[in-house]
Structures are given as structure tokens and as C-alpha cells.
PDB file of C-alpha atoms and ligand atoms in Angstrom:
ATOM      1  CA  UNK A   1      87.338 291.732 358.705  1.00 47.00           C
ATOM      2  CA  UNK A   2      84.965 293.680 356.547  1.00 54.00           C
ATOM      3  CA  UNK A   3      81.771 292.330 358.103  1.00 73.00           C
ATOM      4  CA  UNK A   4      81.360 292.257 361.871  1.00 83.00           C
ATOM      5  CA  UNK A   5      81.604 288.977 363.769  1.00 96.00           C
ATOM      6  CA  UNK A   6      78.464 286.856 364.115  1.00 98.00           C
ATOM      7  CA  UNK A   7      77.213 287.104 367.662  1.00 98.00           C
ATOM      8  CA  UNK A   8      74.244 285.094 368.861  1.00 98.00           C
ATOM      9  CA  UNK A   9      71.752 285.959 371.560  1.00 98.00           C
ATOM     10  CA  UNK A  10      70.377 282.967 373.423  1.00 98.00           C
ATOM     11  CA  UNK A  11      66.685 283.409 372.645  1.00 98.00           C
ATOM     12  CA  UNK A  12      64.848 281.084 375.022  1.00 98.00           C
ATOM     13  CA  UNK A  13      63.588 283.792 377.407  1.00 97.00           C
ATOM     14  CA  UNK A  14      64.530 287.303 378.500  1.00 96.00           C
ATOM     15  CA  UNK A  15      65.331 290.614 376.832  1.00 96.00           C
ATOM     16  CA  UNK A  16      66.589 289.185 373.555  1.00 97.00           C
ATOM     17  CA  UNK A  17      65.503 292.014 371.256  1.00 97.00           C
ATOM     18  CA  UNK A  18      67.370 294.688 373.203  1.00 97.00           C
ATOM     19  CA  UNK A  19      70.612 292.713 372.969  1.00 98.00           C
ATOM     20  CA  UNK A  20      70.163 292.118 369.234  1.00 98.00           C
ATOM     21  CA  UNK A  21      69.742 295.872 368.745  1.00 97.00           C
ATOM     22  CA  UNK A  22      72.751 296.766 370.905  1.00 97.00           C
ATOM     23  CA  UNK A  23      74.954 294.209 369.114  1.00 98.00           C
ATOM     24  CA  UNK A  24      73.866 295.515 365.722  1.00 97.00           C
ATOM     25  CA  UNK A  25      74.650 299.068 366.852  1.00 96.00           C
ATOM     26  CA  UNK A  26      78.051 297.774 367.970  1.00 96.00           C
ATOM     27  CA  UNK A  27      78.784 296.550 364.442  1.00 96.00           C
ATOM     28  CA  UNK A  28      78.162 292.830 364.894  1.00 97.00           C
ATOM     29  CA  UNK A  29      75.963 290.531 362.845  1.00 97.00           C
ATOM     30  CA  UNK A  30      73.406 289.663 365.533  1.00 98.00           C
ATOM     31  CA  UNK A  31      71.386 286.430 365.326  1.00 98.00           C
ATOM     32  CA  UNK A  32      69.088 284.510 367.647  1.00 98.00           C
ATOM     33  CA  UNK A  33      70.141 281.096 368.974  1.00 98.00           C
ATOM     34  CA  UNK A  34      67.583 278.478 369.924  1.00 98.00           C
ATOM     35  CA  UNK A  35      69.001 275.370 368.293  1.00 97.00           C
ATOM     36  CA  UNK A  36      72.283 273.535 368.326  1.00 97.00           C
ATOM     37  CA  UNK A  37      72.866 274.218 364.629  1.00 98.00           C
ATOM     38  CA  UNK A  38      72.406 277.950 365.256  1.00 98.00           C
ATOM     39  CA  UNK A  39      74.867 277.804 368.133  1.00 98.00           C
ATOM     40  CA  UNK A  40      77.408 276.157 365.832  1.00 97.00           C
ATOM     41  CA  UNK A  41      77.391 279.230 363.581  1.00 97.00           C
ATOM     42  CA  UNK A  42      78.202 281.979 366.059  1.00 98.00           C
ATOM     43  CA  UNK A  43      81.588 283.471 366.954  1.00 98.00           C
ATOM     44  CA  UNK A  44      80.321 284.722 370.309  1.00 98.00           C
ATOM     45  CA  UNK A  45      77.150 284.529 372.395  1.00 98.00           C
ATOM     46  CA  UNK A  46      75.126 286.776 374.699  1.00 98.00           C
ATOM     47  CA  UNK A  47      73.136 285.281 377.566  1.00 98.00           C
ATOM     48  CA  UNK A  48      70.415 287.882 378.200  1.00 98.00           C
ATOM     49  CA  UNK A  49      68.753 289.019 381.377  1.00 96.00           C
ATOM     50  CA  UNK A  50      65.504 287.316 382.268  1.00 96.00           C
ATOM     51  CA  UNK A  51      65.030 284.549 384.777  1.00 97.00           C
ATOM     52  CA  UNK A  52      67.980 282.226 385.216  1.00 97.00           C
ATOM     53  CA  UNK A  53      65.864 279.347 386.578  1.00 97.00           C
ATOM     54  CA  UNK A  54      63.591 279.493 383.513  1.00 97.00           C
ATOM     55  CA  UNK A  55      66.504 279.760 381.071  1.00 97.00           C
ATOM     56  CA  UNK A  56      68.208 276.856 382.845  1.00 97.00           C
ATOM     57  CA  UNK A  57      65.070 274.734 382.409  1.00 96.00           C
ATOM     58  CA  UNK A  58      64.664 275.720 378.751  1.00 97.00           C
ATOM     59  CA  UNK A  59      68.337 274.995 378.010  1.00 97.00           C
ATOM     60  CA  UNK A  60      67.666 271.415 379.020  1.00 96.00           C
ATOM     61  CA  UNK A  61      64.363 271.220 377.106  1.00 97.00           C
ATOM     62  CA  UNK A  62      65.990 272.564 373.931  1.00 97.00           C
ATOM     63  CA  UNK A  63      68.949 270.217 374.431  1.00 97.00           C
ATOM     64  CA  UNK A  64      71.305 273.164 374.340  1.00 97.00           C
ATOM     65  CA  UNK A  65      72.869 272.799 377.758  1.00 97.00           C
ATOM     66  CA  UNK A  66      75.579 270.280 376.874  1.00 97.00           C
ATOM     67  CA  UNK A  67      76.489 271.740 373.444  1.00 98.00           C
ATOM     68  CA  UNK A  68      76.769 275.165 375.038  1.00 98.00           C
ATOM     69  CA  UNK A  69      78.912 273.884 377.909  1.00 98.00           C
ATOM     70  CA  UNK A  70      81.167 272.238 375.349  1.00 97.00           C
ATOM     71  CA  UNK A  71      81.562 275.427 373.340  1.00 97.00           C
ATOM     72  CA  UNK A  72      82.269 277.462 376.477  1.00 97.00           C
ATOM     73  CA  UNK A  73      84.915 274.912 377.457  1.00 96.00           C
ATOM     74  CA  UNK A  74      86.386 275.241 373.947  1.00 96.00           C
ATOM     75  CA  UNK A  75      86.744 279.011 374.386  1.00 96.00           C
ATOM     76  CA  UNK A  76      83.573 280.569 372.946  1.00 98.00           C
ATOM     77  CA  UNK A  77      83.419 284.232 374.016  1.00 98.00           C
ATOM     78  CA  UNK A  78      80.250 284.730 376.073  1.00 98.00           C
ATOM     79  CA  UNK A  79      78.736 287.834 377.651  1.00 98.00           C
ATOM     80  CA  UNK A  80      76.149 287.248 380.369  1.00 98.00           C
ATOM     81  CA  UNK A  81      73.994 290.096 381.668  1.00 98.00           C
ATOM     82  CA  UNK A  82      72.095 289.697 384.952  1.00 97.00           C
ATOM     83  CA  UNK A  83      70.427 286.251 384.646  1.00 97.00           C
ATOM     84  CA  UNK A  84      73.189 285.572 382.100  1.00 98.00           C
ATOM     85  CA  UNK A  85      75.777 286.292 384.796  1.00 98.00           C
ATOM     86  CA  UNK A  86      74.065 283.726 387.029  1.00 98.00           C
ATOM     87  CA  UNK A  87      74.189 281.190 384.187  1.00 98.00           C
ATOM     88  CA  UNK A  88      77.932 281.703 383.652  1.00 98.00           C
ATOM     89  CA  UNK A  89      78.807 281.421 387.338  1.00 98.00           C
ATOM     90  CA  UNK A  90      80.350 278.243 388.688  1.00 98.00           C
ATOM     91  CA  UNK A  91      78.536 278.742 392.006  1.00 97.00           C
ATOM     92  CA  UNK A  92      75.181 280.316 392.943  1.00 97.00           C
ATOM     93  CA  UNK A  93      73.885 281.409 396.332  1.00 96.00           C
ATOM     94  CA  UNK A  94      70.104 281.745 396.818  1.00 93.00           C
ATOM     95  CA  UNK A  95      69.418 279.695 393.703  1.00 92.00           C
ATOM     96  CA  UNK A  96      66.324 277.522 393.323  1.00 91.00           C
ATOM     97  CA  UNK A  97      66.579 273.998 394.605  1.00 88.00           C
ATOM     98  CA  UNK A  98      67.543 272.189 391.423  1.00 88.00           C
ATOM     99  CA  UNK A  99      68.951 275.226 389.616  1.00 91.00           C
ATOM    100  CA  UNK A 100      72.031 274.494 387.591  1.00 95.00           C
ATOM    101  CA  UNK A 101      74.336 276.848 385.752  1.00 96.00           C
ATOM    102  CA  UNK A 102      76.422 276.468 382.643  1.00 97.00           C
ATOM    103  CA  UNK A 103      79.485 277.538 384.586  1.00 97.00           C
ATOM    104  CA  UNK A 104      82.851 278.533 383.171  1.00 97.00           C
ATOM    105  CA  UNK A 105      83.291 281.704 385.182  1.00 98.00           C
ATOM    106  CA  UNK A 106      85.113 281.108 388.470  1.00 98.00           C
ATOM    107  CA  UNK A 107      82.818 283.227 390.635  1.00 98.00           C
ATOM    108  CA  UNK A 108      80.163 282.786 393.283  1.00 98.00           C
ATOM    109  CA  UNK A 109      77.120 284.953 392.565  1.00 97.00           C
ATOM    110  CA  UNK A 110      74.266 285.781 394.882  1.00 95.00           C
ATOM    111  CA  UNK A 111      70.942 285.755 393.066  1.00 94.00           C
ATOM    112  CA  UNK A 112      68.508 288.649 393.610  1.00 92.00           C
ATOM    113  CA  UNK A 113      71.168 290.200 395.783  1.00 91.00           C
ATOM    114  CA  UNK A 114      69.822 293.753 395.546  1.00 84.00           C
ATOM    115  CA  UNK A 115      66.404 292.658 396.790  1.00 72.00           C
ATOM    116  CA  UNK A 116      63.318 291.693 394.895  1.00 60.00           C
ATOM    117  CA  UNK A 117      62.032 295.056 393.743  1.00 53.00           C
ATOM    118  CA  UNK A 118      61.380 295.540 390.027  1.00 50.00           C
ATOM    119  CA  UNK A 119      63.994 298.248 389.630  1.00 56.00           C
ATOM    120  CA  UNK A 120      66.330 297.810 392.530  1.00 72.00           C
ATOM    121  CA  UNK A 121      69.199 300.187 391.957  1.00 82.00           C
ATOM    122  CA  UNK A 122      70.649 302.557 389.383  1.00 91.00           C
ATOM    123  CA  UNK A 123      74.013 304.212 389.388  1.00 95.00           C
ATOM    124  CA  UNK A 124      76.588 305.645 386.979  1.00 97.00           C
ATOM    125  CA  UNK A 125      79.725 303.525 387.177  1.00 97.00           C
ATOM    126  CA  UNK A 126      83.158 303.433 385.594  1.00 97.00           C
ATOM    127  CA  UNK A 127      83.733 300.044 383.963  1.00 98.00           C
ATOM    128  CA  UNK A 128      87.342 299.039 383.322  1.00 97.00           C
ATOM    129  CA  UNK A 129      88.110 298.589 379.642  1.00 96.00           C
ATOM    130  CA  UNK A 130      84.740 300.092 378.670  1.00 97.00           C
ATOM    131  CA  UNK A 131      84.552 303.666 379.897  1.00 96.00           C
ATOM    132  CA  UNK A 132      88.248 304.582 379.630  1.00 91.00           C
ATOM    133  CA  UNK A 133      88.364 308.335 380.052  1.00 88.00           C
ATOM    134  CA  UNK A 134      84.758 308.717 378.853  1.00 94.00           C
ATOM    135  CA  UNK A 135      81.522 309.050 380.768  1.00 97.00           C
ATOM    136  CA  UNK A 136      80.404 306.373 383.225  1.00 97.00           C
ATOM    137  CA  UNK A 137      78.008 303.611 382.222  1.00 97.00           C
ATOM    138  CA  UNK A 138      74.451 303.888 383.537  1.00 96.00           C
ATOM    139  CA  UNK A 139      74.136 300.650 385.502  1.00 96.00           C
ATOM    140  CA  UNK A 140      70.534 299.499 385.923  1.00 94.00           C
ATOM    141  CA  UNK A 141      70.120 296.627 388.349  1.00 93.00           C
ATOM    142  CA  UNK A 142      66.853 294.679 388.119  1.00 91.00           C
ATOM    143  CA  UNK A 143      66.537 291.879 390.682  1.00 91.00           C
ATOM    144  CA  UNK A 144      70.203 291.600 389.961  1.00 94.00           C
ATOM    145  CA  UNK A 145      72.873 289.252 391.239  1.00 95.00           C
ATOM    146  CA  UNK A 146      76.260 290.427 392.446  1.00 96.00           C
ATOM    147  CA  UNK A 147      79.544 288.586 392.566  1.00 97.00           C
ATOM    148  CA  UNK A 148      80.084 287.534 396.134  1.00 97.00           C
ATOM    149  CA  UNK A 149      83.483 285.966 395.482  1.00 98.00           C
ATOM    150  CA  UNK A 150      85.746 285.996 392.447  1.00 98.00           C
ATOM    151  CA  UNK A 151      88.472 283.440 391.753  1.00 97.00           C
ATOM    152  CA  UNK A 152      92.086 284.375 391.142  1.00 96.00           C
ATOM    153  CA  UNK A 153      91.956 284.559 387.345  1.00 95.00           C
ATOM    154  CA  UNK A 154      88.888 286.823 387.353  1.00 98.00           C
ATOM    155  CA  UNK A 155      89.313 290.527 386.681  1.00 98.00           C
ATOM    156  CA  UNK A 156      86.921 292.856 388.461  1.00 98.00           C
ATOM    157  CA  UNK A 157      85.745 295.536 385.992  1.00 98.00           C
ATOM    158  CA  UNK A 158      83.236 297.388 388.167  1.00 98.00           C
ATOM    159  CA  UNK A 159      81.930 297.685 391.695  1.00 97.00           C
ATOM    160  CA  UNK A 160      78.915 299.454 393.131  1.00 95.00           C
ATOM    161  CA  UNK A 161      80.035 302.913 394.216  1.00 93.00           C
ATOM    162  CA  UNK A 162      77.543 303.921 396.882  1.00 90.00           C
ATOM    163  CA  UNK A 163      74.486 302.921 398.893  1.00 85.00           C
ATOM    164  CA  UNK A 164      73.892 299.706 400.827  1.00 84.00           C
ATOM    165  CA  UNK A 165      75.633 297.556 398.196  1.00 88.00           C
ATOM    166  CA  UNK A 166      78.741 299.784 397.926  1.00 91.00           C
ATOM    167  CA  UNK A 167      81.841 297.818 397.009  1.00 95.00           C
ATOM    168  CA  UNK A 168      79.974 294.826 395.600  1.00 95.00           C
ATOM    169  CA  UNK A 169      81.416 293.411 392.383  1.00 97.00           C
ATOM    170  CA  UNK A 170      79.051 293.895 389.426  1.00 97.00           C
ATOM    171  CA  UNK A 171      81.186 293.389 386.304  1.00 98.00           C
ATOM    172  CA  UNK A 172      83.879 290.779 385.711  1.00 98.00           C
ATOM    173  CA  UNK A 173      85.926 289.249 382.954  1.00 98.00           C
ATOM    174  CA  UNK A 174      87.844 286.006 382.856  1.00 98.00           C
ATOM    175  CA  UNK A 175      89.455 285.070 379.562  1.00 97.00           C
ATOM    176  CA  UNK A 176      86.713 285.598 376.993  1.00 98.00           C
ATOM    177  CA  UNK A 177      83.862 285.348 379.488  1.00 98.00           C
ATOM    178  CA  UNK A 178      82.328 288.671 380.441  1.00 98.00           C
ATOM    179  CA  UNK A 179      79.481 289.258 382.901  1.00 98.00           C
ATOM    180  CA  UNK A 180      77.623 292.260 384.274  1.00 98.00           C
ATOM    181  CA  UNK A 181      74.955 292.387 386.976  1.00 97.00           C
ATOM    182  CA  UNK A 182      73.386 295.292 385.136  1.00 96.00           C
ATOM    183  CA  UNK A 183      71.595 295.748 381.801  1.00 96.00           C
ATOM    184  CA  UNK A 184      73.456 298.016 379.363  1.00 95.00           C
ATOM    185  CA  UNK A 185      71.134 296.811 376.573  1.00 95.00           C
ATOM    186  CA  UNK A 186      68.237 298.861 377.937  1.00 94.00           C
ATOM    187  CA  UNK A 187      70.018 302.202 378.227  1.00 94.00           C
ATOM    188  CA  UNK A 188      70.844 302.903 374.571  1.00 93.00           C
ATOM    189  CA  UNK A 189      74.569 302.924 375.444  1.00 95.00           C
ATOM    190  CA  UNK A 190      76.251 300.240 373.349  1.00 96.00           C
ATOM    191  CA  UNK A 191      79.786 300.525 374.782  1.00 97.00           C
ATOM    192  CA  UNK A 192      79.649 297.250 376.730  1.00 98.00           C
ATOM    193  CA  UNK A 193      78.439 295.475 373.578  1.00 98.00           C
ATOM    194  CA  UNK A 194      81.217 297.174 371.598  1.00 97.00           C
ATOM    195  CA  UNK A 195      83.736 295.938 374.126  1.00 98.00           C
ATOM    196  CA  UNK A 196      82.382 292.394 373.791  1.00 98.00           C
ATOM    197  CA  UNK A 197      82.119 292.565 369.985  1.00 98.00           C
ATOM    198  CA  UNK A 198      85.742 293.766 369.929  1.00 97.00           C
ATOM    199  CA  UNK A 199      86.970 290.761 371.834  1.00 97.00           C
ATOM    200  CA  UNK A 200      84.945 288.409 369.616  1.00 98.00           C
ATOM    201  CA  UNK A 201      86.411 290.121 366.531  1.00 97.00           C
ATOM    202  CA  UNK A 202      89.941 289.607 367.909  1.00 96.00           C
ATOM    203  CA  UNK A 203      89.313 285.877 368.349  1.00 96.00           C
ATOM    204  CA  UNK A 204      87.897 285.536 364.824  1.00 96.00           C
ATOM    205  CA  UNK A 205      90.916 287.317 363.381  1.00 95.00           C
ATOM    206  CA  UNK A 206      93.299 285.095 365.324  1.00 94.00           C
ATOM    207  CA  UNK A 207      91.499 282.019 364.005  1.00 91.00           C
ATOM    208  CA  UNK A 208      91.607 283.261 360.407  1.00 92.00           C
ATOM    209  CA  UNK A 209      95.326 283.994 360.719  1.00 94.00           C
ATOM    210  CA  UNK A 210      96.007 280.569 362.220  1.00 93.00           C
ATOM    211  CA  UNK A 211      94.028 278.883 359.420  1.00 92.00           C
ATOM    212  CA  UNK A 212      96.030 280.785 356.787  1.00 92.00           C
ATOM    213  CA  UNK A 213      99.264 279.677 358.363  1.00 89.00           C
ATOM    214  CA  UNK A 214      97.619 276.240 358.249  1.00 78.00           C
TER     215      UNK A 214
HETATM  216  N1  LIG B   1      66.671 287.510 389.292  1.00 78.39           N
HETATM  217  C1  LIG B   1      66.892 286.987 387.991  1.00 78.39           C
HETATM  218  C2  LIG B   1      67.551 285.623 388.041  1.00 78.39           C
HETATM  219  O1  LIG B   1      67.989 285.184 389.049  1.00 78.39           O
HETATM  220  C3  LIG B   1      67.718 287.899 387.140  1.00 78.39           C
HETATM  221  C4  LIG B   1      66.978 289.165 386.809  1.00 78.39           C
HETATM  222  C5  LIG B   1      67.356 289.772 385.508  1.00 78.39           C
HETATM  223  O2  LIG B   1      67.984 289.155 384.642  1.00 78.39           O
HETATM  224  N2  LIG B   1      66.926 290.989 385.306  1.00 78.39           N
HETATM  225  O3  LIG B   1      67.648 284.998 387.029  1.00 78.39           O
END
């Protein structure tokens, strides 16, 4: 593919601009998604960090919840960071009373697991599939969730290495759903976005090949 895949960033609330920039740096065509017709045009989607309860409410207001659930069920690659991880989780602990998620990812996450401080924890971590033999990823956790329990088909890509949360799962992948508790979009390191853009590109190429075979 000469041009990168089209990857949307759900732009209802949260750090949308940072994700658009990281996706562009990773070689994707990055667009905002607020409407169903915009969602229909993307090959992959990022759910940004922000506040999962607010994004949940806005998804319903913008009538995006059901179309998005349908596309996730149909195999849309999605990367959720922080609040986005909460939105992808099938189960949430410490959620608000009527908080719902989009689901798709067979994990239980604990919201605000690191505590409620503004910047709760930072650490350099190896992330499977992302760091390879290279330097660790700077993981910045901001009122972040962690994965309390992961289902059988879920691959753990990273865990906290030290401190009170040592061993906690903070990056996972299941099929084409990817989630991190941390915010790579704010560190200027686009390797997680490259990893995601790569998997979206693979799916687009598979689709094009299948259509040619027709
Ligand atoms: N605590 C937020 C939530 O539950 C997530 C914080 C973030 O995305 N930085 O949605």
C-alpha cells in the first residue's frame, strides 16, 4: 500500500490531538471520528485517554455506541489507551454506577487503579512486540486502570516492573484489539502507534487481496 491506512481517533473527549500526531508520525492517515459516517471510513480506530465515564456518555449522545460495537464485533482493529482501555474491557471494577463499556476485550480492568493523583506512576517498560531488542517504552500512568484479570485468548504485552503495583498487567492484545494503561502519545515515542498501524495495514492488505481474488 503506497498510502498508510486510515486510522481514526474517537474525538468526543480526551487527548485526541496527541494521538493524531503520533499516528501521523507512524505513517498512518489520521482522522477524527465523531459521526457514524466518519467511523465507516476508517480501517482502524484509537480510543484516547480522557475520562471513560464521559466518553461512554458521549458515545450514547452521538449515537456511536451501537455502530462502534458492531464494527468491533466485525473485527475492526482498535487501540485503547487508558480510558480507552476501560472502554474496550468487558468488565470494569470501580466504575461509576451506570458506566458501560463497548467491550470486546476479554479482561477485567480496575479503574483509577494507581490512585487518583494527576501523574501517578512512570516507568520504563519492555512491551512485547513493540520494544524488541530496542529501548524500553516510557510508560506514563495518569489515573490509570490496570488489567486485574485477563481471559485465555488475551496476550499480556507488559507488566509494571517495580513499586507497589509491580506485576500488574498494563498492556494487552487480543486479536486486533490492543490496550495500554499508559499514554505513549504524550512521550514523543511513536513505537506503540507504529505497532498498531502495522497491524491495521496487515488487515487492509488482506482485505485487498481477498477482494482481488473475488
Ligand atoms: N481515570 C480515567 C477513566 O477511568 C482514565 C484516565 C486517563 O485516561 N488518563 O476513564
